[in-house]
mmCIF file of C-alpha atoms in Angstrom:
data_model
loop_
_atom_site.group_PDB
_atom_site.id
_atom_site.type_symbol
_atom_site.label_atom_id
_atom_site.label_comp_id
_atom_site.label_asym_id
_atom_site.label_seq_id
_atom_site.Cartn_x
_atom_site.Cartn_y
_atom_site.Cartn_z
ATOM 1 C CA UNK A 3 0.000 0.000 0.000
ATOM 2 C CA UNK A 4 1.192 3.521 -0.834
ATOM 3 C CA UNK A 5 2.306 5.126 2.402
ATOM 4 C CA UNK A 6 2.405 8.666 1.031
ATOM 5 C CA UNK A 7 -0.256 10.974 2.440
ATOM 6 C CA UNK A 8 -0.846 12.782 -0.854
ATOM 7 C CA UNK A 9 -3.046 10.271 -2.650
ATOM 8 C CA UNK A 10 -6.804 10.769 -3.060
ATOM 9 C CA UNK A 11 -7.536 7.527 -1.189
ATOM 10 C CA UNK A 12 -5.184 8.147 1.752
ATOM 11 C CA UNK A 13 -6.245 11.789 2.092
ATOM 12 C CA UNK A 14 -9.936 10.807 2.161
ATOM 13 C CA UNK A 15 -9.248 8.097 4.767
ATOM 14 C CA UNK A 16 -7.433 10.571 7.051
ATOM 15 C CA UNK A 17 -10.131 13.242 6.695
ATOM 16 C CA UNK A 18 -12.908 10.700 7.306
ATOM 17 C CA UNK A 19 -11.174 9.246 10.363
ATOM 18 C CA UNK A 20 -11.022 12.648 12.048
ATOM 19 C CA UNK A 21 -14.308 13.960 10.656
ATOM 20 C CA UNK A 22 -12.409 16.923 9.236
ATOM 21 C CA UNK A 23 -14.314 19.534 7.248
ATOM 22 C CA UNK A 24 -12.588 22.230 5.185
ATOM 23 C CA UNK A 25 -12.817 25.825 6.323
ATOM 24 C CA UNK A 26 -13.187 28.181 3.396
ATOM 25 C CA UNK A 27 -12.091 31.080 5.621
ATOM 26 C CA UNK A 28 -8.674 29.422 6.021
ATOM 27 C CA UNK A 29 -8.240 28.792 2.293
ATOM 28 C CA UNK A 30 -7.688 25.070 2.829
ATOM 29 C CA UNK A 31 -6.900 23.121 -0.345
ATOM 30 C CA UNK A 32 -4.906 19.925 0.204
ATOM 31 C CA UNK A 33 -2.633 18.444 -2.451
ATOM 32 C CA UNK A 34 -3.337 14.875 -3.549
ATOM 33 C CA UNK A 35 -0.480 14.369 -6.006
ATOM 34 C CA UNK A 36 2.856 13.073 -4.702
ATOM 35 C CA UNK A 37 4.711 13.909 -7.928
ATOM 36 C CA UNK A 38 3.811 17.589 -7.638
ATOM 37 C CA UNK A 39 5.002 17.609 -4.024
ATOM 38 C CA UNK A 40 8.317 15.995 -4.967
ATOM 39 C CA UNK A 41 8.807 18.626 -7.677
ATOM 40 C CA UNK A 42 8.209 21.379 -5.105
ATOM 41 C CA UNK A 43 10.849 19.883 -2.793
ATOM 42 C CA UNK A 44 13.262 19.606 -5.732
ATOM 43 C CA UNK A 45 12.598 23.232 -6.747
ATOM 44 C CA UNK A 46 13.765 24.299 -3.276
ATOM 45 C CA UNK A 47 16.894 22.127 -3.593
ATOM 46 C CA UNK A 48 16.247 20.578 -0.180
ATOM 47 C CA UNK A 49 18.957 18.249 1.116
ATOM 48 C CA UNK A 50 20.175 16.668 4.361
ATOM 49 C CA UNK A 51 21.876 19.948 5.232
ATOM 50 C CA UNK A 52 18.709 22.060 4.803
ATOM 51 C CA UNK A 53 16.434 23.313 7.554
ATOM 52 C CA UNK A 54 12.920 24.019 6.266
ATOM 53 C CA UNK A 55 10.165 26.321 7.481
ATOM 54 C CA UNK A 56 6.708 25.354 6.219
ATOM 55 C CA UNK A 57 3.506 27.378 6.478
ATOM 56 C CA UNK A 58 0.110 25.687 6.584
ATOM 57 C CA UNK A 59 1.051 21.989 6.525
ATOM 58 C CA UNK A 60 -2.582 20.814 6.404
ATOM 59 C CA UNK A 61 -2.555 17.066 7.031
ATOM 60 C CA UNK A 62 1.186 16.861 6.365
ATOM 61 C CA UNK A 63 1.369 15.943 2.671
ATOM 62 C CA UNK A 64 4.170 18.379 1.790
ATOM 63 C CA UNK A 65 5.684 18.134 5.279
ATOM 64 C CA UNK A 66 6.177 14.402 4.769
ATOM 65 C CA UNK A 67 8.006 14.868 1.450
ATOM 66 C CA UNK A 68 10.173 17.617 2.984
ATOM 67 C CA UNK A 69 10.962 15.446 6.009
ATOM 68 C CA UNK A 70 12.248 12.678 3.714
ATOM 69 C CA UNK A 71 14.887 15.031 2.296
ATOM 70 C CA UNK A 72 15.569 17.760 4.899
ATOM 71 C CA UNK A 73 17.613 17.904 8.063
ATOM 72 C CA UNK A 74 14.718 19.467 10.005
ATOM 73 C CA UNK A 75 11.210 20.785 9.247
ATOM 74 C CA UNK A 76 9.351 23.311 11.402
ATOM 75 C CA UNK A 77 5.794 24.122 10.292
ATOM 76 C CA UNK A 78 3.326 26.818 11.357
ATOM 77 C CA UNK A 79 -0.298 25.652 11.492
ATOM 78 C CA UNK A 80 -3.137 28.004 12.461
ATOM 79 C CA UNK A 81 -5.965 25.409 12.567
ATOM 80 C CA UNK A 82 -6.085 23.607 15.905
ATOM 81 C CA UNK A 83 -8.215 20.797 14.400
ATOM 82 C CA UNK A 84 -5.228 19.680 12.314
ATOM 83 C CA UNK A 85 -2.835 19.220 15.250
ATOM 84 C CA UNK A 86 -3.942 15.675 16.221
ATOM 85 C CA UNK A 87 -3.956 14.667 12.541
ATOM 86 C CA UNK A 88 -0.395 15.951 12.055
ATOM 87 C CA UNK A 89 0.719 14.193 15.221
ATOM 88 C CA UNK A 90 -0.371 10.911 13.626
ATOM 89 C CA UNK A 91 0.675 11.483 9.994
ATOM 90 C CA UNK A 92 4.148 12.745 10.923
ATOM 91 C CA UNK A 93 4.792 10.333 13.805
ATOM 92 C CA UNK A 94 7.588 8.604 11.846
ATOM 93 C CA UNK A 95 9.504 11.863 11.418
ATOM 94 C CA UNK A 96 11.019 12.955 14.697
ATOM 95 C CA UNK A 97 12.865 15.833 13.049
ATOM 96 C CA UNK A 98 9.579 17.639 12.322
ATOM 97 C CA UNK A 99 7.872 20.119 14.628
ATOM 98 C CA UNK A 100 4.470 21.804 14.378
ATOM 99 C CA UNK A 101 3.986 25.260 15.900
ATOM 100 C CA UNK A 102 0.343 26.139 16.470
ATOM 101 C CA UNK A 103 0.472 29.798 15.485
ATOM 102 C CA UNK A 104 -0.514 32.250 12.773
ATOM 103 C CA UNK A 105 2.741 32.910 10.905
ATOM 104 C CA UNK A 106 1.686 36.544 10.348
ATOM 105 C CA UNK A 107 1.741 37.065 14.124
ATOM 106 C CA UNK A 108 4.784 34.881 14.788
ATOM 107 C CA UNK A 109 8.296 36.015 15.637
ATOM 108 C CA UNK A 110 9.884 33.984 12.848
ATOM 109 C CA UNK A 111 13.391 35.268 13.618
ATOM 110 C CA UNK A 112 13.068 33.866 17.154
ATOM 111 C CA UNK A 113 11.720 30.538 15.888
ATOM 112 C CA UNK A 114 14.722 30.245 13.558
ATOM 113 C CA UNK A 115 17.076 31.024 16.447
ATOM 114 C CA UNK A 116 15.370 28.468 18.725
ATOM 115 C CA UNK A 117 14.770 25.641 16.246
ATOM 116 C CA UNK A 118 17.724 25.657 13.861
ATOM 117 C CA UNK A 119 21.485 25.669 14.222
ATOM 118 C CA UNK A 120 23.337 28.920 13.721
ATOM 119 C CA UNK A 121 24.235 29.571 10.054
ATOM 120 C CA UNK A 122 22.217 26.536 8.961
ATOM 121 C CA UNK A 123 21.079 26.569 5.329
ATOM 122 C CA UNK A 124 17.380 27.501 5.475
ATOM 123 C CA UNK A 125 14.499 27.424 3.015
ATOM 124 C CA UNK A 126 10.826 28.302 3.266
ATOM 125 C CA UNK A 127 8.631 25.812 1.387
ATOM 126 C CA UNK A 128 4.841 26.036 1.512
ATOM 127 C CA UNK A 129 1.476 25.583 -0.130
ATOM 128 C CA UNK A 130 0.126 28.997 0.883
ATOM 129 C CA UNK A 131 -3.547 29.832 1.377
ATOM 130 C CA UNK A 132 -4.512 32.149 -1.489
ATOM 131 C CA UNK A 133 -6.152 34.797 0.687
ATOM 132 C CA UNK A 134 -2.974 35.634 2.649
ATOM 133 C CA UNK A 135 -0.290 34.947 0.032
ATOM 134 C CA UNK A 136 0.934 38.530 -0.355
ATOM 135 C CA UNK A 137 1.021 39.472 3.366
ATOM 136 C CA UNK A 138 2.935 36.276 4.194
ATOM 137 C CA UNK A 139 5.474 36.681 1.389
ATOM 138 C CA UNK A 140 6.066 40.357 2.173
ATOM 139 C CA UNK A 141 6.522 39.566 5.877
ATOM 140 C CA UNK A 142 9.117 36.892 5.052
ATOM 141 C CA UNK A 143 10.977 39.258 2.699
ATOM 142 C CA UNK A 144 10.770 42.463 4.741
ATOM 143 C CA UNK A 145 11.949 40.777 7.930
ATOM 144 C CA UNK A 146 15.122 39.792 6.056
ATOM 145 C CA UNK A 147 15.164 36.282 7.468
ATOM 146 C CA UNK A 148 18.367 34.256 7.070
ATOM 147 C CA UNK A 149 16.871 32.022 4.355
ATOM 148 C CA UNK A 150 18.399 31.347 0.934
ATOM 149 C CA UNK A 151 15.195 30.527 -0.905
ATOM 150 C CA UNK A 152 11.401 30.684 -0.633
ATOM 151 C CA UNK A 153 9.456 28.194 -2.747
ATOM 152 C CA UNK A 154 5.697 28.508 -2.540
ATOM 153 C CA UNK A 155 2.630 27.245 -4.306
ATOM 154 C CA UNK A 156 0.345 30.211 -4.869
ATOM 155 C CA UNK A 157 -2.351 31.385 -7.254
ATOM 156 C CA UNK A 158 -0.911 31.354 -10.790
ATOM 157 C CA UNK A 159 -1.984 34.939 -11.435
ATOM 158 C CA UNK A 160 -0.196 36.190 -8.297
ATOM 159 C CA UNK A 161 2.966 34.239 -9.178
ATOM 160 C CA UNK A 162 2.962 35.881 -12.609
ATOM 161 C CA UNK A 163 2.561 39.327 -11.032
ATOM 162 C CA UNK A 164 5.469 38.752 -8.638
ATOM 163 C CA UNK A 165 7.811 37.522 -11.401
ATOM 164 C CA UNK A 166 6.684 40.117 -13.989
ATOM 165 C CA UNK A 167 9.068 42.464 -15.804
ATOM 166 C CA UNK A 168 8.445 46.128 -16.803
ATOM 167 C CA UNK A 169 6.100 46.876 -19.726
ATOM 168 C CA UNK A 170 3.889 43.864 -19.062
ATOM 169 C CA UNK A 171 0.302 43.859 -17.813
ATOM 170 C CA UNK A 172 1.274 41.846 -14.700
ATOM 171 C CA UNK A 173 4.068 44.225 -13.629
ATOM 172 C CA UNK A 174 3.187 46.333 -10.607
ATOM 173 C CA UNK A 175 4.135 47.373 -7.101
ATOM 174 C CA UNK A 176 4.163 43.739 -5.926
ATOM 175 C CA UNK A 177 6.651 42.771 -8.688
ATOM 176 C CA UNK A 178 9.087 45.504 -7.647
ATOM 177 C CA UNK A 179 8.681 44.912 -3.904
ATOM 178 C CA UNK A 180 9.402 41.182 -4.237
ATOM 179 C CA UNK A 181 12.236 41.611 -6.762
ATOM 180 C CA UNK A 182 13.912 44.202 -4.540
ATOM 181 C CA UNK A 183 14.556 41.393 -2.036
ATOM 182 C CA UNK A 184 14.759 38.343 -4.291
ATOM 183 C CA UNK A 185 15.178 37.009 -7.789
ATOM 184 C CA UNK A 186 11.687 35.757 -8.707
ATOM 185 C CA UNK A 187 10.739 33.017 -11.153
ATOM 186 C CA UNK A 188 7.727 30.825 -11.852
ATOM 187 C CA UNK A 189 9.016 27.237 -11.862
ATOM 188 C CA UNK A 190 5.941 25.332 -13.057
ATOM 189 C CA UNK A 191 2.164 25.550 -13.030
ATOM 190 C CA UNK A 192 -0.142 23.222 -11.130
ATOM 191 C CA UNK A 193 -3.657 22.346 -12.328
ATOM 192 C CA UNK A 194 -6.563 22.747 -9.921
ATOM 193 C CA UNK A 195 -7.392 19.042 -10.359
ATOM 194 C CA UNK A 196 -4.631 17.923 -7.961
ATOM 195 C CA UNK A 197 -6.282 19.552 -4.936
ATOM 196 C CA UNK A 198 -9.109 18.612 -2.625
ATOM 197 C CA UNK A 199 -11.329 20.566 -2.572
ATOM 198 C CA UNK A 200 -10.549 21.941 -6.035
ATOM 199 C CA UNK A 201 -9.879 25.692 -6.076
ATOM 200 C CA UNK A 202 -11.399 27.853 -8.815
ATOM 201 C CA UNK A 203 -8.040 28.726 -10.363
ATOM 202 C CA UNK A 204 -4.754 27.098 -11.308
ATOM 203 C CA UNK A 205 -1.680 27.466 -9.116
ATOM 204 C CA UNK A 206 1.998 27.973 -9.790
ATOM 205 C CA UNK A 207 5.228 27.265 -7.974
ATOM 206 C CA UNK A 208 7.099 30.497 -7.350
ATOM 207 C CA UNK A 209 10.783 30.447 -6.390
ATOM 208 C CA UNK A 210 12.300 33.470 -4.691
ATOM 209 C CA UNK A 211 16.091 33.299 -4.440
ATOM 210 C CA UNK A 212 16.976 35.770 -1.710
ATOM 211 C CA UNK A 213 19.485 38.441 -2.694
ATOM 212 C CA UNK A 214 22.479 39.210 -0.485
ATOM 213 C CA UNK A 215 21.690 42.858 -1.094
ATOM 214 C CA UNK A 216 19.071 44.705 -3.177
ATOM 215 C CA UNK A 217 19.906 45.350 -6.856
ATOM 216 C CA UNK A 218 19.691 49.110 -6.266
ATOM 217 C CA UNK A 219 20.632 51.404 -3.402
ATOM 218 C CA UNK A 220 18.074 53.953 -2.229
ATOM 219 C CA UNK A 221 18.373 56.644 0.435
ATOM 220 C CA UNK A 222 15.093 55.700 2.138
ATOM 221 C CA UNK A 223 13.534 52.253 1.628
ATOM 222 C CA UNK A 224 10.143 53.177 3.106
ATOM 223 C CA UNK A 225 9.877 56.233 0.846
ATOM 224 C CA UNK A 226 10.965 54.173 -2.178
ATOM 225 C CA UNK A 227 8.092 51.723 -1.586
ATOM 226 C CA UNK A 228 5.676 54.608 -0.996
ATOM 227 C CA UNK A 229 6.622 56.048 -4.410
ATOM 228 C CA UNK A 230 6.020 52.674 -6.050
ATOM 229 C CA UNK A 231 2.592 52.198 -4.451
ATOM 230 C CA UNK A 232 1.623 55.755 -5.438
ATOM 231 C CA UNK A 233 2.783 55.225 -9.027
ATOM 232 C CA UNK A 234 0.501 52.216 -9.454
ATOM 233 C CA UNK A 235 -2.465 53.617 -7.499
ATOM 234 C CA UNK A 236 -4.402 53.962 -10.745
ATOM 235 C CA UNK A 237 -2.757 51.935 -13.471
ATOM 236 C CA UNK A 238 -4.240 53.889 -16.361
ATOM 237 C CA UNK A 239 -2.972 57.207 -15.063
ATOM 238 C CA UNK A 240 0.429 58.637 -15.949
ATOM 239 C CA UNK A 241 3.251 58.640 -13.440
ATOM 240 C CA UNK A 242 2.848 62.436 -13.178
ATOM 241 C CA UNK A 243 -0.872 62.300 -12.357
ATOM 242 C CA UNK A 244 -0.484 59.479 -9.838
ATOM 243 C CA UNK A 245 2.352 61.238 -7.996
ATOM 244 C CA UNK A 246 0.594 64.628 -8.089
ATOM 245 C CA UNK A 247 -2.480 63.009 -6.551
ATOM 246 C CA UNK A 248 -0.425 61.300 -3.840
ATOM 247 C CA UNK A 249 1.852 64.232 -2.943
ATOM 248 C CA UNK A 250 -0.705 67.014 -2.673
ATOM 249 C CA UNK A 251 1.819 69.272 -0.896
ATOM 250 C CA UNK A 252 3.948 69.439 -4.064
ATOM 251 C CA UNK A 253 2.749 71.254 -7.156
ATOM 252 C CA UNK A 254 2.223 69.251 -10.310
ATOM 253 C CA UNK A 255 4.799 71.463 -12.018
ATOM 254 C CA UNK A 256 7.441 70.631 -9.391
ATOM 255 C CA UNK A 257 6.876 66.896 -9.860
ATOM 256 C CA UNK A 258 7.006 67.311 -13.632
ATOM 257 C CA UNK A 259 10.313 69.187 -13.393
ATOM 258 C CA UNK A 260 11.807 66.431 -11.199
ATOM 259 C CA UNK A 261 10.712 63.751 -13.677
ATOM 260 C CA UNK A 262 12.192 65.645 -16.617
ATOM 261 C CA UNK A 263 15.446 66.332 -14.756
ATOM 262 C CA UNK A 264 16.033 62.551 -14.452
ATOM 263 C CA UNK A 265 14.922 61.789 -18.035
ATOM 264 C CA UNK A 266 11.593 60.191 -17.155
ATOM 265 C CA UNK A 267 8.777 61.257 -19.481
ATOM 266 C CA UNK A 268 5.916 62.444 -17.208
ATOM 267 C CA UNK A 269 3.436 60.831 -19.629
ATOM 268 C CA UNK A 270 4.757 57.326 -18.956
ATOM 269 C CA UNK A 271 2.819 54.959 -16.732
ATOM 270 C CA UNK A 272 4.207 53.191 -13.694
ATOM 271 C CA UNK A 273 4.299 49.846 -15.511
ATOM 272 C CA UNK A 274 6.886 51.264 -17.948
ATOM 273 C CA UNK A 275 9.440 52.196 -15.284
ATOM 274 C CA UNK A 276 12.231 49.874 -14.178
ATOM 275 C CA UNK A 277 13.207 49.407 -10.550
ATOM 276 C CA UNK A 278 16.338 51.486 -11.224
ATOM 277 C CA UNK A 279 14.219 54.393 -12.516
ATOM 278 C CA UNK A 280 11.970 54.198 -9.465
ATOM 279 C CA UNK A 281 15.100 54.304 -7.279
ATOM 280 C CA UNK A 282 16.397 57.478 -8.947
ATOM 281 C CA UNK A 283 12.903 59.022 -8.789
ATOM 282 C CA UNK A 284 12.577 58.169 -5.101
ATOM 283 C CA UNK A 285 15.944 59.733 -4.184
ATOM 284 C CA UNK A 286 15.200 62.907 -6.171
ATOM 285 C CA UNK A 287 11.689 63.353 -4.770
ATOM 286 C CA UNK A 288 13.039 62.747 -1.294
ATOM 287 C CA UNK A 289 15.234 65.838 -1.616
ATOM 288 C CA UNK A 290 12.090 67.971 -1.927
ATOM 289 C CA UNK A 291 10.849 66.735 1.413
ATOM 290 C CA UNK A 292 14.182 67.036 3.171
ATOM 291 C CA UNK A 293 15.138 70.548 2.098
#
């Protein structure tokens, strides 16, 4: 008999045994395809020297595949009903640990310090709930955790937005924010048919290879991200109109002069600007607020 959790038959048996019902509010969609799980583990390049942080282990399908390859796996699970199930399904893997906590409220730096060896090679690998994908990813990136890679299964559309390049319809503030911290790529897509219950959309595996330092240097990171959000506030508006609307204390003419002084056509839209151009724009606008 197949011992892997991620088969339709085994998953159904586990859910039936515990009388588990899916909570839509938690975005629970469990994978029932072992091959997909093995490809996720391979995409993260997990080995016996890797410590892994997982988010939302469900009944342990991905956790099990990670545990077979990794040195240690620590998973955050928010749903208390899954704890007894995980205790059973992962009983053979003593190097796994489940933390009953919402990862968005967790002190992940402290967990890393407590659960892993110093300077251990770390990866985050997870099948993320769609409704909190962006907040979780941005928390992991902004907190500058000592991880080398983040490999997550997320909504295909969101993965495409994160990995998008300038002058494409998917490129936006999320693309720049993620790519400031990491090199982003979509590894492969996953059909909705390999989940129970089936989601309404297809998924994709996104790999974020964490940068040692950002590709550009800006004088004020918070202001840089504020400029980016403002520039994409209304996608159909020009960069000039979006910034003029956001910075009401500056005249439109002043903003236009700044844009022209750094060779950015005020009629361009945010989606046409590279990260480097946003960096130069941010530093030059900052001068107006600091003089």
